[in-house]
XYZ file of C-alpha atoms in Angstrom:
704
model
C 2.993 11.996 -26.440
C -0.045 10.087 -25.627
C -1.746 10.884 -22.274
C -1.560 8.400 -19.503
C -3.058 7.735 -15.930
C -1.139 7.408 -12.527
C -2.989 6.931 -9.473
C -6.242 7.741 -11.024
C -4.764 11.257 -12.340
C -4.944 11.910 -16.048
C -1.590 13.199 -17.239
C -1.579 15.245 -20.550
C 1.660 16.658 -22.065
C 3.446 15.120 -19.248
C 1.369 17.178 -16.501
C -1.115 16.122 -13.868
C -4.594 17.229 -14.890
C -7.942 17.582 -13.283
C -10.538 16.161 -15.654
C -12.779 19.223 -16.115
C -15.358 17.770 -18.373
C -18.796 18.333 -19.644
C -21.397 16.075 -21.610
C -22.581 17.047 -24.632
C -24.971 14.487 -26.392
C -24.350 15.333 -29.988
C -26.807 12.787 -31.189
C -29.652 14.790 -29.677
C -28.739 18.177 -31.320
C -28.520 19.709 -34.894
C -25.068 20.053 -36.136
C -25.455 23.841 -36.543
C -25.459 24.046 -32.811
C -22.455 21.924 -32.247
C -19.679 24.608 -32.442
C -21.528 27.550 -30.715
C -22.064 25.310 -27.489
C -18.586 23.742 -27.714
C -17.168 27.268 -27.477
C -19.627 28.301 -24.618
C -18.206 25.286 -22.683
C -14.555 26.358 -23.340
C -15.557 29.744 -22.262
C -17.044 28.496 -19.092
C -13.803 26.687 -18.127
C -14.531 23.211 -19.052
C -11.684 21.496 -21.090
C -12.943 18.028 -22.049
C -16.120 17.142 -23.894
C -17.455 13.733 -22.913
C -20.163 11.835 -25.015
C -21.664 8.716 -25.542
C -21.701 7.100 -29.147
C -25.071 5.419 -29.162
C -24.841 2.160 -31.431
C -28.567 2.259 -32.473
C -28.007 5.867 -33.838
C -25.042 4.975 -36.187
C -26.644 1.833 -37.582
C -28.763 2.237 -40.391
C -30.658 0.051 -42.573
C -29.993 0.475 -46.371
C -32.835 -0.097 -49.204
C -31.662 -3.732 -49.942
C -32.119 -4.399 -46.077
C -28.351 -4.592 -45.219
C -27.209 -2.945 -42.080
C -24.519 -0.503 -42.133
C -22.662 1.808 -39.708
C -22.760 5.415 -40.525
C -20.122 7.910 -38.801
C -19.718 10.663 -41.430
C -23.263 11.290 -42.843
C -24.971 14.519 -42.899
C -26.906 15.448 -39.639
C -26.074 14.304 -36.138
C -24.769 10.948 -37.260
C -21.510 12.750 -38.357
C -19.207 11.661 -35.409
C -16.136 12.622 -37.600
C -17.674 16.225 -38.018
C -18.373 16.477 -34.170
C -14.745 15.568 -33.390
C -13.332 18.059 -35.813
C -15.613 20.768 -34.299
C -14.340 19.656 -30.566
C -10.692 20.215 -31.989
C -11.745 23.636 -33.679
C -13.248 24.929 -30.363
C -9.867 24.065 -28.445
C -11.437 21.425 -26.242
C -10.315 17.728 -25.547
C -12.446 14.723 -25.923
C -13.536 11.606 -23.950
C -15.692 9.479 -26.102
C -17.997 6.740 -24.479
C -18.760 4.062 -27.094
C -20.472 1.241 -24.999
C -21.657 -0.825 -26.511
C -24.577 -0.173 -24.048
C -24.586 3.560 -22.865
C -27.853 3.951 -21.100
C -28.116 7.719 -21.409
C -32.082 7.594 -21.400
C -32.151 5.819 -24.773
C -34.163 3.064 -25.998
C -32.607 -0.274 -25.000
C -29.631 1.571 -23.565
C -28.536 2.671 -27.089
C -28.205 -0.952 -28.237
C -30.078 -1.819 -31.636
C -33.332 -3.502 -30.648
C -32.480 -6.522 -32.610
C -29.833 -7.626 -30.025
C -32.570 -8.135 -27.444
C -33.569 -11.889 -26.818
C -36.998 -10.742 -26.453
C -36.936 -10.336 -30.162
C -34.300 -12.999 -31.139
C -34.667 -16.262 -29.629
C -31.225 -17.227 -30.724
C -29.917 -14.880 -28.254
C -29.228 -15.716 -24.616
C -30.822 -13.508 -22.162
C -28.977 -12.257 -18.862
C -31.057 -13.753 -16.027
C -31.179 -13.477 -12.177
C -31.174 -16.176 -9.830
C -35.007 -16.659 -10.146
C -34.506 -16.598 -13.704
C -36.061 -13.194 -14.318
C -34.385 -11.465 -17.396
C -32.180 -8.433 -16.699
C -34.078 -5.586 -18.816
C -33.594 -2.193 -20.469
C -37.108 -0.817 -20.516
C -39.261 -3.725 -21.753
C -36.602 -5.570 -23.623
C -34.421 -8.363 -22.169
C -30.544 -7.718 -22.346
C -28.303 -10.262 -23.840
C -26.109 -12.101 -21.626
C -22.321 -10.692 -21.667
C -21.313 -14.324 -22.297
C -23.599 -14.890 -25.311
C -21.240 -15.557 -28.434
C -23.451 -13.707 -30.778
C -23.592 -10.640 -28.788
C -19.946 -10.792 -28.189
C -19.163 -11.039 -31.877
C -21.592 -8.233 -32.752
C -19.958 -6.019 -29.865
C -16.632 -6.825 -31.212
C -17.579 -5.657 -34.593
C -18.993 -2.427 -33.304
C -16.067 -1.475 -31.134
C -13.749 -2.217 -34.036
C -15.747 0.089 -36.351
C -15.844 2.905 -33.712
C -12.179 2.424 -32.923
C -11.347 3.075 -36.763
C -13.170 6.381 -36.487
C -11.530 7.459 -33.248
C -7.911 6.518 -33.919
C -7.073 9.331 -36.239
C -8.188 11.872 -33.515
C -6.168 10.680 -30.617
C -4.132 13.225 -28.685
C -1.814 14.873 -29.507
C -2.839 14.855 -33.139
C -6.513 15.098 -32.263
C -8.503 15.922 -29.084
C -9.365 12.432 -27.740
C -7.323 12.100 -24.422
C -9.372 9.062 -23.014
C -12.099 6.778 -23.419
C -14.865 5.273 -21.024
C -15.542 1.596 -21.627
C -18.929 0.152 -21.128
C -21.390 1.939 -18.729
C -21.411 0.793 -15.057
C -20.032 -2.562 -16.078
C -21.383 -4.228 -19.314
C -24.771 -2.525 -18.650
C -25.291 -1.331 -15.312
C -24.562 -4.703 -13.405
C -21.893 -3.065 -10.906
C -25.053 -1.525 -9.242
C -27.114 -4.677 -9.043
C -27.324 -7.314 -6.397
C -25.011 -10.353 -6.715
C -28.158 -12.531 -7.333
C -29.103 -10.302 -10.364
C -27.034 -11.773 -12.975
C -25.878 -13.803 -14.760
C -27.320 -17.296 -14.150
C -27.999 -17.835 -17.919
C -26.796 -21.036 -19.490
C -23.965 -18.899 -20.932
C -23.041 -17.348 -17.659
C -23.214 -20.421 -15.708
C -20.900 -22.148 -18.410
C -18.439 -19.146 -17.763
C -18.613 -19.770 -14.101
C -17.809 -23.381 -14.530
C -14.904 -22.760 -16.703
C -13.442 -20.420 -13.912
C -14.323 -22.920 -11.155
C -14.471 -26.491 -12.592
C -14.676 -28.078 -9.317
C -17.706 -26.007 -7.966
C -21.250 -26.604 -8.852
C -22.498 -23.312 -10.072
C -26.099 -23.990 -9.326
C -25.316 -24.196 -5.708
C -25.036 -20.369 -5.821
C -28.908 -20.444 -6.089
C -29.396 -22.044 -2.707
C -30.344 -19.730 0.135
C -30.408 -20.375 2.904
C -27.517 -22.669 2.506
C -25.323 -25.061 4.739
C -21.872 -23.874 5.783
C -20.337 -26.221 3.034
C -21.718 -23.743 0.355
C -19.829 -20.870 1.515
C -17.073 -21.846 -0.948
C -19.516 -21.414 -3.736
C -20.542 -17.909 -2.517
C -16.966 -16.813 -2.409
C -16.123 -17.913 -5.886
C -19.656 -16.473 -7.230
C -18.657 -12.985 -5.798
C -14.873 -13.104 -7.099
C -16.117 -14.350 -10.363
C -19.114 -11.504 -10.716
C -16.178 -8.951 -10.188
C -13.511 -10.394 -12.054
C -15.665 -11.318 -15.029
C -17.006 -7.733 -15.357
C -13.476 -6.335 -15.402
C -12.236 -8.927 -17.894
C -15.189 -8.066 -20.307
C -14.362 -4.287 -19.986
C -10.633 -5.195 -20.788
C -11.700 -7.281 -24.063
C -13.981 -4.179 -24.841
C -11.011 -1.815 -24.595
C -8.872 -4.080 -26.697
C -11.554 -4.395 -29.454
C -11.735 -0.719 -29.473
C -8.052 -0.558 -30.099
C -7.100 3.227 -29.162
C -3.788 3.748 -27.230
C -5.339 6.268 -24.653
C -6.420 5.678 -21.043
C -9.648 3.817 -20.585
C -11.850 4.415 -17.584
C -14.617 2.259 -16.464
C -17.409 4.364 -14.504
C -18.300 2.298 -11.298
C -22.026 2.654 -10.029
C -22.891 3.526 -6.700
C -24.803 1.061 -4.336
C -28.213 0.535 -5.426
C -30.876 -0.140 -2.774
C -32.992 -2.808 -4.845
C -33.551 -5.357 -2.116
C -35.626 -5.687 0.880
C -32.421 -6.284 3.202
C -30.549 -3.250 3.896
C -27.245 -4.745 3.886
C -27.716 -6.428 0.253
C -26.716 -3.344 -1.711
C -23.644 -2.561 0.339
C -22.533 -6.167 0.355
C -22.993 -6.552 -3.390
C -21.278 -3.089 -4.079
C -18.225 -4.123 -1.894
C -17.873 -7.441 -3.685
C -18.550 -6.080 -7.034
C -15.942 -3.320 -6.653
C -13.266 -5.715 -5.629
C -11.711 -6.412 -8.913
C -8.877 -4.333 -10.379
C -7.338 -3.999 -13.577
C -3.901 -3.011 -14.980
C -5.338 -1.448 -18.163
C -8.866 -0.067 -17.027
C -8.934 2.805 -14.641
C -11.268 3.639 -11.794
C -14.066 6.163 -12.382
C -17.405 6.646 -10.946
C -20.925 8.058 -11.333
C -22.912 9.856 -8.694
C -26.694 8.945 -9.092
C -27.128 8.701 -5.509
C -29.752 11.519 -4.768
C -29.328 14.769 -3.183
C -26.014 14.534 -1.117
C -26.786 18.038 0.253
C -29.717 17.039 2.277
C -29.928 13.083 2.349
C -27.542 11.376 4.669
C -27.896 8.096 2.799
C -27.064 9.880 -0.511
C -24.140 11.519 1.044
C -22.792 8.085 2.534
C -23.017 6.408 -0.903
C -21.189 9.310 -2.664
C -18.436 9.270 -0.260
C -18.115 5.430 -0.652
C -17.933 6.138 -4.430
C -15.421 8.784 -4.313
C -12.974 6.960 -1.697
C -13.192 3.470 -3.201
C -10.238 4.278 -5.315
C -8.763 7.400 -7.086
C -10.430 8.409 -10.252
C -12.591 11.016 -11.832
C -16.399 11.380 -11.349
C -17.674 10.887 -14.868
C -21.300 11.823 -14.539
C -22.483 14.522 -11.966
C -26.116 15.359 -12.404
C -26.299 19.186 -13.332
C -29.196 19.241 -15.627
C -31.913 16.214 -15.237
C -34.264 17.648 -12.893
C -36.565 14.874 -13.196
C -34.018 12.738 -11.313
C -33.476 15.160 -8.807
C -35.084 18.686 -8.757
C -32.480 20.384 -6.747
C -29.714 19.811 -9.519
C -31.248 22.941 -11.285
C -29.724 25.042 -8.237
C -26.060 25.302 -8.832
C -25.308 25.100 -5.125
C -26.202 21.440 -5.171
C -24.031 19.916 -7.941
C -21.146 22.401 -6.767
C -21.527 20.920 -3.496
C -21.392 17.199 -4.771
C -18.474 18.052 -7.070
C -16.387 19.622 -4.164
C -17.272 16.524 -1.976
C -15.818 14.290 -4.415
C -12.743 16.215 -5.009
C -12.137 16.401 -1.180
C -12.586 12.612 -1.043
C -9.862 12.061 -3.633
C -11.664 12.406 -6.870
C -9.262 13.348 -9.661
C -11.828 15.268 -11.897
C -15.601 15.964 -12.616
C -17.944 15.794 -15.447
C -20.973 18.071 -15.805
C -23.871 16.130 -16.924
C -25.067 17.406 -19.212
C -23.358 20.751 -19.859
C -25.536 21.578 -22.815
C -29.324 20.895 -22.921
C -30.332 19.384 -26.352
C -33.854 19.383 -28.086
C -33.953 17.501 -31.373
C -33.478 13.681 -31.932
C -35.304 11.211 -33.995
C -37.916 8.602 -32.922
C -35.323 5.831 -32.807
C -33.851 7.742 -29.953
C -37.204 8.265 -28.098
C -38.260 6.032 -25.283
C -41.827 4.553 -25.594
C -44.062 6.974 -23.726
C -46.329 4.150 -22.641
C -43.332 2.632 -20.827
C -42.584 6.127 -19.462
C -46.206 6.348 -18.104
C -45.952 2.914 -16.671
C -42.613 3.197 -15.022
C -42.241 6.914 -14.210
C -45.878 8.092 -14.138
C -45.252 10.711 -16.808
C -45.227 9.621 -20.592
C -43.437 12.960 -21.366
C -40.842 13.022 -18.820
C -38.053 12.548 -21.361
C -39.692 15.153 -23.803
C -37.497 17.549 -25.183
C -35.008 19.394 -23.854
C -32.834 16.735 -22.686
C -30.897 18.184 -19.758
C -33.553 20.793 -19.240
C -31.455 22.558 -16.369
C -28.178 22.375 -18.053
C -25.659 25.364 -17.691
C -26.066 25.943 -21.656
C -29.649 25.862 -22.782
C -30.893 23.932 -25.657
C -30.602 27.233 -27.871
C -27.119 27.853 -26.713
C -27.980 30.644 -24.395
C -26.451 31.014 -20.690
C -28.519 29.112 -18.236
C -28.758 29.903 -14.628
C -25.893 27.606 -13.445
C -23.482 28.503 -15.993
C -21.818 31.657 -14.039
C -21.450 29.681 -10.978
C -20.087 26.713 -12.677
C -17.591 28.708 -14.688
C -16.423 30.509 -11.208
C -15.780 26.775 -9.702
C -13.915 25.936 -12.986
C -11.709 29.093 -12.596
C -10.570 28.125 -8.995
C -10.107 24.556 -9.786
C -7.854 25.535 -12.588
C -5.919 27.833 -10.338
C -4.887 25.021 -7.990
C -5.208 22.164 -10.545
C -1.668 20.685 -10.229
C -1.381 20.679 -6.321
C -5.106 19.282 -6.056
C -4.423 16.574 -8.579
C -1.477 15.493 -6.802
C -2.821 15.986 -3.179
C -3.196 12.694 -1.115
C -5.527 11.530 1.856
C -4.662 13.148 4.999
C -3.008 10.290 7.126
C -5.947 8.494 9.126
C -7.619 5.250 9.720
C -7.643 2.647 6.993
C -10.658 0.529 6.615
C -9.708 -3.086 5.298
C -12.519 -3.476 2.491
C -12.609 -7.287 2.193
C -15.018 -8.296 -0.665
C -14.848 -11.972 0.366
C -16.808 -11.257 3.585
C -19.409 -9.087 1.499
C -19.778 -11.923 -1.013
C -20.824 -14.256 1.567
C -22.631 -11.626 3.872
C -25.165 -10.936 0.758
C -26.662 -14.277 1.004
C -27.227 -14.299 4.822
C -28.825 -16.123 6.458
C -26.933 -18.392 4.104
C -24.537 -19.775 6.667
C -26.334 -19.184 9.991
C -23.716 -21.325 11.901
C -20.847 -19.228 10.517
C -22.103 -15.754 10.058
C -20.136 -13.295 8.028
C -19.735 -9.485 8.917
C -21.832 -7.349 6.697
C -20.734 -3.982 5.211
C -23.762 -2.397 6.417
C -22.871 -3.381 10.196
C -19.234 -2.605 9.962
C -18.304 -0.409 6.923
C -21.284 2.079 7.149
C -21.116 2.929 10.953
C -17.279 3.380 10.641
C -17.752 5.891 7.591
C -20.518 7.679 9.844
C -18.543 7.812 12.817
C -15.368 9.294 10.880
C -17.343 11.820 9.033
C -19.090 12.987 12.388
C -15.881 13.386 14.326
C -13.703 14.790 11.380
C -11.465 11.780 11.572
C -9.417 11.310 8.484
C -9.927 7.864 6.811
C -9.279 5.697 3.651
C -10.985 2.543 2.171
C -8.152 0.262 1.186
C -8.121 -3.151 -0.502
C -6.392 -6.074 1.737
C -3.204 -6.037 -0.631
C -3.101 -2.213 -0.589
C -3.094 -1.735 3.262
C -0.361 0.994 4.413
C 1.360 1.194 7.913
C -1.387 3.315 9.398
C -3.954 2.151 11.828
C -6.120 -0.323 10.266
C -9.906 -1.138 10.961
C -11.093 -4.329 9.813
C -14.287 -6.428 9.935
C -13.717 -10.018 11.233
C -15.653 -13.312 11.885
C -14.803 -17.026 12.894
C -13.378 -17.342 9.300
C -11.024 -14.857 7.373
C -9.409 -15.548 4.102
C -5.728 -16.765 4.719
C -4.323 -13.886 2.467
C -5.927 -11.378 4.499
C -4.936 -12.916 8.006
C -1.347 -12.855 6.673
C -1.636 -9.203 5.617
C -3.140 -8.140 9.229
C -0.713 -10.444 10.964
C 2.311 -8.803 9.273
C 0.878 -5.538 10.189
C 0.508 -6.494 13.912
C 3.917 -7.957 14.019
C 5.604 -4.943 12.498
C 3.991 -2.779 15.383
C 0.981 -1.520 13.717
C -2.233 -0.730 15.173
C -5.204 -2.795 14.506
C -9.019 -2.766 15.529
C -10.859 -5.936 14.635
C -14.731 -5.505 14.485
C -15.475 -9.000 15.518
C -13.912 -12.088 16.834
C -10.383 -13.462 15.990
C -10.821 -15.909 13.255
C -9.800 -19.464 13.548
C -10.787 -20.728 10.279
C -9.623 -19.745 6.673
C -12.005 -19.288 3.619
C -11.932 -23.080 2.998
C -13.278 -23.560 6.530
C -9.880 -25.213 7.287
C -8.127 -24.347 10.874
C -6.134 -20.953 10.371
C -4.648 -19.088 13.376
C -2.184 -16.939 11.598
C -3.850 -13.568 12.779
C -4.787 -15.098 16.145
C -1.123 -16.032 16.943
C 0.110 -12.600 15.878
C -2.311 -10.852 18.116
C -1.502 -13.105 20.874
C 2.198 -12.939 20.377
C 1.912 -9.068 20.481
C 1.099 -8.973 24.090
C -0.587 -5.658 23.809
C -4.221 -6.400 23.519
C -5.275 -5.396 26.833
C -5.877 -1.827 28.586
C -5.102 0.918 29.258
C -4.046 1.866 25.849
C -3.966 -1.074 23.530
C -2.737 -0.835 19.862
C -4.496 -4.067 19.111
C -8.177 -4.336 20.048
C -10.653 -7.162 19.330
C -14.072 -5.895 19.468
C -15.636 -9.163 19.625
C -19.436 -8.900 20.502
C -19.442 -5.138 21.034
C -22.110 -3.588 18.989
C -21.363 0.042 19.319
C -18.536 0.502 16.691
C -18.285 4.304 17.403
C -17.454 3.343 21.115
C -14.901 0.897 19.922
C -13.260 3.229 17.636
C -13.222 5.874 20.369
C -11.580 3.496 23.034
C -8.963 2.368 20.535
C -8.022 6.025 19.441
C -7.015 6.882 23.025
C -3.931 4.729 22.693
C -2.953 6.288 19.265
C -0.995 9.215 18.094
C -0.893 11.228 15.107
C -4.729 10.955 14.261
C -6.595 14.045 13.891
C -10.139 14.087 15.552
C -12.394 16.600 17.269
C -15.568 16.442 19.180
C -18.385 15.078 17.643
C -20.004 17.905 15.347
C -22.737 17.009 12.824
C -23.360 20.520 11.766
C -20.563 20.285 9.099
C -18.064 17.846 7.543
C -14.320 18.625 7.317
C -12.154 16.760 4.819
C -8.403 17.445 4.181
C -6.160 16.560 1.178
C -2.338 16.987 1.638
C 0.287 17.945 -1.016
C 3.073 15.396 -0.862
C 6.529 16.970 0.415
C 5.289 20.554 0.300
C 3.551 20.779 3.719
C 0.493 22.395 1.878
C -3.116 21.220 2.150
C -6.587 21.694 1.105
C -9.131 21.945 3.766
C -12.857 21.252 2.450
C -15.998 22.187 4.557
C -19.503 21.188 3.925
C -22.423 22.551 5.956
C -25.222 20.142 7.108
C -27.377 22.993 8.499
C -30.229 24.811 7.199
C -28.962 28.231 8.424
C -25.657 30.253 8.373
C -22.708 28.386 10.122
C -19.429 29.711 11.526
C -16.599 27.399 11.497
C -13.336 27.301 13.446
C -10.651 24.850 12.569
C -6.817 24.447 13.606
C -4.865 24.244 10.258
C -1.115 23.873 10.750
C -1.222 25.441 14.337
C -3.317 28.464 13.321
C -7.011 29.243 13.413
C -9.052 29.399 10.252
C -12.526 30.815 10.590
C -15.228 31.120 8.023
C -18.763 31.397 7.554
C -20.740 29.097 5.313
C -24.226 29.713 4.082
C -27.164 27.110 4.603
C -26.034 23.920 2.989
C -22.957 25.505 1.667
C -19.410 24.535 0.927
C -15.973 26.111 0.752
C -12.154 25.075 0.360
C -9.043 26.753 1.678
C -5.758 26.004 0.324
C -3.045 26.782 2.845
C 0.824 26.667 2.519
C 3.801 27.867 4.584
C 1.232 29.235 7.109
C -0.573 31.437 4.632
C -3.780 31.264 2.931
C -2.793 30.758 -0.747
C -6.317 29.998 -2.363
C -9.846 29.580 -1.522
C -13.420 29.123 -2.971
C -16.718 29.920 -1.217
C -19.967 28.940 -2.520
C -21.533 31.765 -0.768
C -25.003 31.702 -2.341
C -27.656 29.056 -1.877
C -29.779 29.516 -5.119
C -32.558 27.213 -3.824
C -33.263 29.316 -0.824
C -32.048 32.668 -1.877
C -29.917 32.974 0.995
C -26.268 33.758 1.254
C -23.304 34.968 3.220
C -20.549 37.631 2.797
C -16.968 36.382 2.586
C -15.389 36.585 5.867
C -12.404 34.129 6.317
C -9.503 34.890 8.904
C -6.224 32.833 8.778
C -2.996 34.120 10.099
C -2.609 37.806 9.459
C -5.263 37.875 6.720
C -8.798 38.580 6.955
C -10.771 38.537 3.865
C -14.205 40.257 3.486
C -16.879 41.079 0.922
C -19.519 43.631 1.287
C -22.291 41.569 -0.310
C -22.979 37.819 -0.375
C -21.508 36.017 -3.329
C -19.690 33.060 -4.541
C -15.725 33.873 -4.674
C -12.662 32.381 -5.883
C -9.267 33.945 -4.686
C -5.582 33.292 -5.519
C -2.684 34.972 -3.460
C 0.089 36.315 -5.883
C 2.873 37.418 -3.401
C 0.936 39.412 -0.963
C -1.722 40.413 -3.253
C -5.027 38.604 -3.458
C -6.763 38.193 -6.789
C -10.534 37.918 -6.392
C -13.261 36.649 -8.797
C -16.881 36.740 -7.658
C -20.266 35.743 -8.853
C -23.728 36.850 -7.789
C -22.766 40.204 -6.356
C -20.635 43.238 -7.075
C -16.923 42.527 -6.756
C -16.464 44.464 -3.406
C -13.921 42.520 -1.874
C -11.108 43.772 0.570
C -8.166 42.390 2.540
C -7.467 43.435 6.113
C -4.039 42.943 7.536
C -4.183 41.787 11.400
C -1.302 42.788 13.693
C -0.909 39.224 15.030
C -1.164 35.734 13.620
C -4.627 34.070 14.711
């Protein structure tokens, strides 16, 4: 039976699994170290090995100047041998064949010959101002260039031929990743970044024959250009997803394919640009390519902007985190301390992620010049010509020699806990709460503001981000939802004078069915074609309940304070958990369908130890977190069933003892430590790291 994906969850042998993966760049290591490191990964609780397959590494030039692809040669070009070692170690596999892989490789792992900088016959991907999109100093080819497409198709066919004999259950491959954050990272880029090449504009024209593609270059633009902006935003998202679907078909392996979406990238002078671009580019969905994300956002433990961006990624749709920084300290120095990537990993799971990928699980230290980025470029762009000198993944849990690194024991304890609650956590759903209607059409136009000064569009930076901030501070459960996937729960939606007719119909139906709605902006009277459209306005007017004291439908109009709008609106709603504003910590919950059990995640935002009290199923849960620490409790049938505490902060050398109370149980440790526990009947099994396993359970006389 082949694996499959449902609601972002990978099923293997018919069972839902958390994707517990670790990256191992085999192409940077001698084969003699492959099996020892793979076995170390398995012993640490990782179950899946992810790995890029760099095109430039496997393409070789013969003596007669003929190019050949080599997958079974001696040395670390032996992809077949690496798959064989993965299977021997008892691990599963998730290959990432690109074609563009990035991975701190020259030209993103593509052969240099495919750059328009070196071959004028190739068409370069360019921005709205005709700047080429580059990887290091080389221009990247347009994803619509027919020569590049043909070359990529040949590459993927060749890799697919190598992977096909190793598909699960006969082999270890349970899924693949296609592309890298799009074709080559464009999911993080501004809508104006690409592709305005002749090839790109021709594709846009085929999709929208009645529009002049060149109008998308006009900023500011008249109101009449709004249709072009809408079309450009939708095309930018759809064409990326269609390209990934084509890649997967050329690879030709019948296991699930993931696409790793990138976080918002602040590469523009206007703060809203990157959020609007991200909302617009993430709008396309696929029936064959499954959502995943990467988390190169910075340090979520101490940077609020990084936290918001990470929560956006994890909440956008369900899927695994396919790159979590555990080892590249030159990107983020604090990733060398296990408390930071563990905090990030748990935050992703709390938001709905269905797995995590330790990037990289193994440090590596041997690769050829063809995989070394030009030191002059590194000096120019990063100020250090040796920033990518060996070892790669210098802070990885498994060192370059295969020894145990400082973060390996804490990581292994986390994996042990996740494995103990795997099926329940994989099935867990968001706690019922507020649903934010994420409308890509508004974002596609708002990016170009002041493109249409006479008809402004609500920006994600002014609506989505304040909403998210308010919910996190107030511990209000929330979800980010596409217009066509909205549920019956309370809906928050950005609004302006115009709104797409399809979105108006969805929201009108919600109101007519008795649903609660908060519009952040005025009621629309136009559709996306600027034609009169009062579908939503008529539904709201007919409801007759848009007035105090407790309206279920609120039109915020010109109100600026979104938090105040939400607070007023919530007064008339029931069934939404909320508490007094507390910015000392985050509290996020996941509910296990039909079982009544739930996971409660806590994340400290303070620099000193923090005692937390929370109501869980009518009983009080109390616990202590270390500075910037985290923990999760699993509660079922009024009892504490399992839990995990990151009790040690390796960065500051501070820690707290385990001291959790729920119901009649009090769990205590004598020393500060990381601890994972699981209840078996009335007996708790404890595993600890960082201190002697001196843990006890006290039975209290009364439920707390």
